[in-house]
Amino acid sequence: MLATNDLVLAGALYECAPRVFGESAVDDLLNRLRSAQLSDWQRANLLSALACVRQPDAISALAAVVASEPDESMSQQAAASLAQMGSVDAVSALVVAIEARSVTSVDDPIVRALSKAHNKDSFGYFIELFKTTTNPVLRHAAASVLLNAGEDGRSLGLEELDLEDSVR
């Protein structure tokens, strides 16, 4: 069923699969993802489902797809799935991928995915990244996340950071 192209059904499966299958879902999803007989939309559905599992193995699997997938659209989907997870480990995996690829453009799909990560548990990571990185692309992504933190970011003391200049 995870190989469906019905967006309504696929969305419901993304939400319930992790709850129904728990940690064993990762192995099943990874085995299916490695199948050579899948179409692009089936692989995209499986990558999205992995994001819902929210287990360390799922983060590692998605990070591996970002790092080594020759199909750029699949790599981008895996990056979006990591951003959707938004945990510190998922965000860190995106930062590692950006550094490994020596990305220099804020328009790179992985940077755009990182910029959309929104999980209040990872805001501390983004603050530290913003304060310590010398990489302007990562600084831009961190500033973008923090500027869009809304109510979740009000108590973080973001006023002392010069976020606006980093996203121009």
GROMACS .gro file of C-alpha atoms in nm:
model
  168
    1MET     CA    1   0.000   0.000   0.000
    2LEU     CA    2   0.292   0.238   0.052
    3ALA     CA    3   0.353   0.207  -0.319
    4THR     CA    4   0.030   0.386  -0.406
    5ASN     CA    5   0.014   0.701  -0.615
    6ASP     CA    6  -0.315   0.803  -0.449
    7LEU     CA    7  -0.207   1.112  -0.251
    8VAL     CA    8  -0.491   1.087   0.000
    9LEU     CA    9  -0.418   0.723   0.078
   10ALA     CA   10  -0.041   0.780   0.078
   11GLY     CA   11  -0.080   1.069   0.325
   12ALA     CA   12  -0.281   0.854   0.563
   13LEU     CA   13  -0.024   0.575   0.534
   14TYR     CA   14   0.261   0.815   0.615
   15GLU     CA   15   0.087   0.911   0.935
   16CYS     CA   16  -0.017   0.566   1.054
   17ALA     CA   17   0.271   0.340   0.941
   18PRO     CA   18   0.514   0.445   1.216
   19ARG     CA   19   0.250   0.402   1.482
   20VAL     CA   20   0.138   0.065   1.351
   21PHE     CA   21   0.477  -0.086   1.271
   22GLY     CA   22   0.708   0.100   1.512
   23GLU     CA   23   1.080   0.041   1.472
   24SER     CA   24   1.030  -0.256   1.243
   25ALA     CA   25   0.884  -0.016   0.987
   26VAL     CA   26   1.232   0.121   0.913
   27ASP     CA   27   1.371  -0.213   0.798
   28ASP     CA   28   1.067  -0.283   0.583
   29LEU     CA   29   1.072   0.064   0.427
   30LEU     CA   30   1.448   0.043   0.362
   31ASN     CA   31   1.417  -0.297   0.199
   32ARG     CA   32   1.140  -0.169  -0.025
   33LEU     CA   33   1.334   0.149  -0.103
   34ARG     CA   34   1.632  -0.054  -0.225
   35SER     CA   35   1.412  -0.250  -0.462
   36ALA     CA   36   1.513  -0.184  -0.822
   37GLN     CA   37   1.156  -0.239  -0.936
   38LEU     CA   38   1.011   0.080  -0.784
   39SER     CA   39   0.904   0.380  -0.984
   40ASP     CA   40   1.011   0.731  -0.883
   41TRP     CA   41   0.677   0.812  -0.722
   42GLN     CA   42   0.690   0.489  -0.520
   43ARG     CA   43   1.038   0.575  -0.393
   44ALA     CA   44   0.922   0.928  -0.308
   45ASN     CA   45   0.631   0.783  -0.108
   46LEU     CA   46   0.868   0.555   0.082
   47LEU     CA   47   1.107   0.842   0.159
   48SER     CA   48   0.817   1.044   0.299
   49ALA     CA   49   0.704   0.747   0.506
   50LEU     CA   50   1.056   0.714   0.650
   51ALA     CA   51   1.030   1.073   0.775
   52CYS     CA   52   0.727   0.974   0.980
   53VAL     CA   53   0.905   0.686   1.150
   54ARG     CA   54   1.134   0.929   1.335
   55GLN     CA   55   1.382   0.662   1.443
   56PRO     CA   56   1.764   0.697   1.429
   57ASP     CA   57   1.779   0.429   1.159
   58ALA     CA   58   1.539   0.634   0.945
   59ILE     CA   59   1.760   0.943   0.983
   60SER     CA   60   2.068   0.742   0.882
   61ALA     CA   61   1.886   0.597   0.582
   62LEU     CA   62   1.762   0.935   0.463
   63ALA     CA   63   2.106   1.091   0.516
   64ALA     CA   64   2.260   0.814   0.305
   65VAL     CA   65   2.014   0.887   0.024
   66VAL     CA   66   2.100   1.259   0.040
   67ALA     CA   67   2.473   1.181   0.035
   68SER     CA   68   2.490   0.919  -0.236
   69GLU     CA   69   2.173   0.904  -0.445
   70PRO     CA   70   2.259   0.977  -0.810
   71ASP     CA   71   1.897   1.072  -0.883
   72GLU     CA   72   1.884   1.436  -0.770
   73SER     CA   73   1.506   1.433  -0.722
   74MET     CA   74   1.534   1.143  -0.477
   75SER     CA   75   1.817   1.317  -0.294
   76GLN     CA   76   1.601   1.629  -0.268
   77GLN     CA   77   1.304   1.426  -0.141
   78ALA     CA   78   1.523   1.266   0.125
   79ALA     CA   79   1.649   1.611   0.229
   80ALA     CA   80   1.291   1.737   0.253
   81SER     CA   81   1.204   1.432   0.465
   82LEU     CA   82   1.492   1.506   0.703
   83ALA     CA   83   1.376   1.867   0.729
   84GLN     CA   84   1.024   1.745   0.798
   85MET     CA   85   1.158   1.537   1.085
   86GLY     CA   86   1.330   1.850   1.217
   87SER     CA   87   1.509   1.681   1.506
   88VAL     CA   88   1.863   1.782   1.597
   89ASP     CA   89   1.996   1.460   1.443
   90ALA     CA   90   1.801   1.511   1.120
   91VAL     CA   91   1.909   1.875   1.094
   92SER     CA   92   2.268   1.779   1.169
   93ALA     CA   93   2.255   1.523   0.885
   94LEU     CA   94   2.154   1.801   0.645
   95VAL     CA   95   2.439   2.024   0.768
   96VAL     CA   96   2.686   1.738   0.713
   97ALA     CA   97   2.551   1.687   0.360
   98ILE     CA   98   2.584   2.057   0.279
   99GLU     CA   99   2.941   2.063   0.405
  100ALA     CA  100   3.033   1.738   0.227
  101ARG     CA  101   2.902   1.871  -0.103
  102SER     CA  102   3.073   2.207  -0.050
  103VAL     CA  103   2.746   2.382  -0.131
  104THR     CA  104   2.791   2.752  -0.204
  105SER     CA  105   2.440   2.859  -0.301
  106VAL     CA  106   2.148   2.931  -0.072
  107ASP     CA  107   1.928   2.815  -0.362
  108ASP     CA  108   2.063   2.460  -0.341
  109PRO     CA  109   1.774   2.219  -0.270
  110ILE     CA  110   1.941   2.079   0.042
  111VAL     CA  111   1.994   2.431   0.181
  112ARG     CA  112   1.630   2.514   0.102
  113ALA     CA  113   1.522   2.198   0.285
  114LEU     CA  114   1.738   2.286   0.586
  115SER     CA  115   1.590   2.637   0.587
  116LYS     CA  116   1.242   2.487   0.620
  117ALA     CA  117   1.320   2.263   0.917
  118HIS     CA  118   1.090   2.367   1.198
  119ASN     CA  119   1.103   2.181   1.524
  120LYS     CA  120   1.135   2.377   1.845
  121ASP     CA  121   1.364   2.104   1.981
  122SER     CA  122   1.624   2.197   1.718
  123PHE     CA  123   1.615   2.576   1.767
  124GLY     CA  124   1.906   2.560   2.011
  125TYR     CA  125   2.108   2.378   1.746
  126PHE     CA  126   2.027   2.649   1.491
  127ILE     CA  127   2.123   2.926   1.734
  128GLU     CA  128   2.457   2.759   1.798
  129LEU     CA  129   2.507   2.699   1.425
  130PHE     CA  130   2.431   3.064   1.351
  131LYS     CA  131   2.676   3.183   1.617
  132THR     CA  132   2.964   2.950   1.531
  133THR     CA  133   2.966   2.865   1.161
  134THR     CA  134   3.186   3.048   0.916
  135ASN     CA  135   2.993   2.900   0.623
  136PRO     CA  136   2.765   3.176   0.485
  137VAL     CA  137   2.522   2.921   0.336
  138LEU     CA  138   2.471   2.749   0.671
  139ARG     CA  139   2.448   3.085   0.847
  140HIS     CA  140   2.176   3.188   0.601
  141ALA     CA  141   1.982   2.865   0.658
  142ALA     CA  142   2.006   2.897   1.037
  143ALA     CA  143   1.891   3.259   1.023
  144SER     CA  144   1.597   3.162   0.799
  145VAL     CA  145   1.479   2.900   1.046
  146LEU     CA  146   1.517   3.130   1.344
  147LEU     CA  147   1.343   3.422   1.173
  148ASN     CA  148   1.047   3.193   1.103
  149ALA     CA  149   1.038   3.051   1.457
  150GLY     CA  150   0.737   3.265   1.545
  151GLU     CA  151   0.594   3.207   1.890
  152ASP     CA  152   0.827   2.913   1.946
  153GLY     CA  153   1.128   3.141   1.907
  154ARG     CA  154   1.015   3.441   2.111
  155SER     CA  155   1.163   3.304   2.434
  156LEU     CA  156   1.499   3.217   2.280
  157GLY     CA  157   1.655   3.563   2.302
  158LEU     CA  158   1.689   3.600   1.927
  159GLU     CA  159   1.692   3.980   1.946
  160GLU     CA  160   2.065   3.979   2.025
  161LEU     CA  161   2.142   3.795   1.701
  162ASP     CA  162   2.170   3.989   1.376
  163LEU     CA  163   1.951   3.749   1.179
  164GLU     CA  164   1.812   3.993   0.923
  165ASP     CA  165   2.150   4.071   0.765
  166SER     CA  166   2.223   3.701   0.716
  167VAL     CA  167   1.926   3.638   0.489
  168ARG     CA  168   1.972   3.934   0.255
   0.00000   0.00000   0.00000
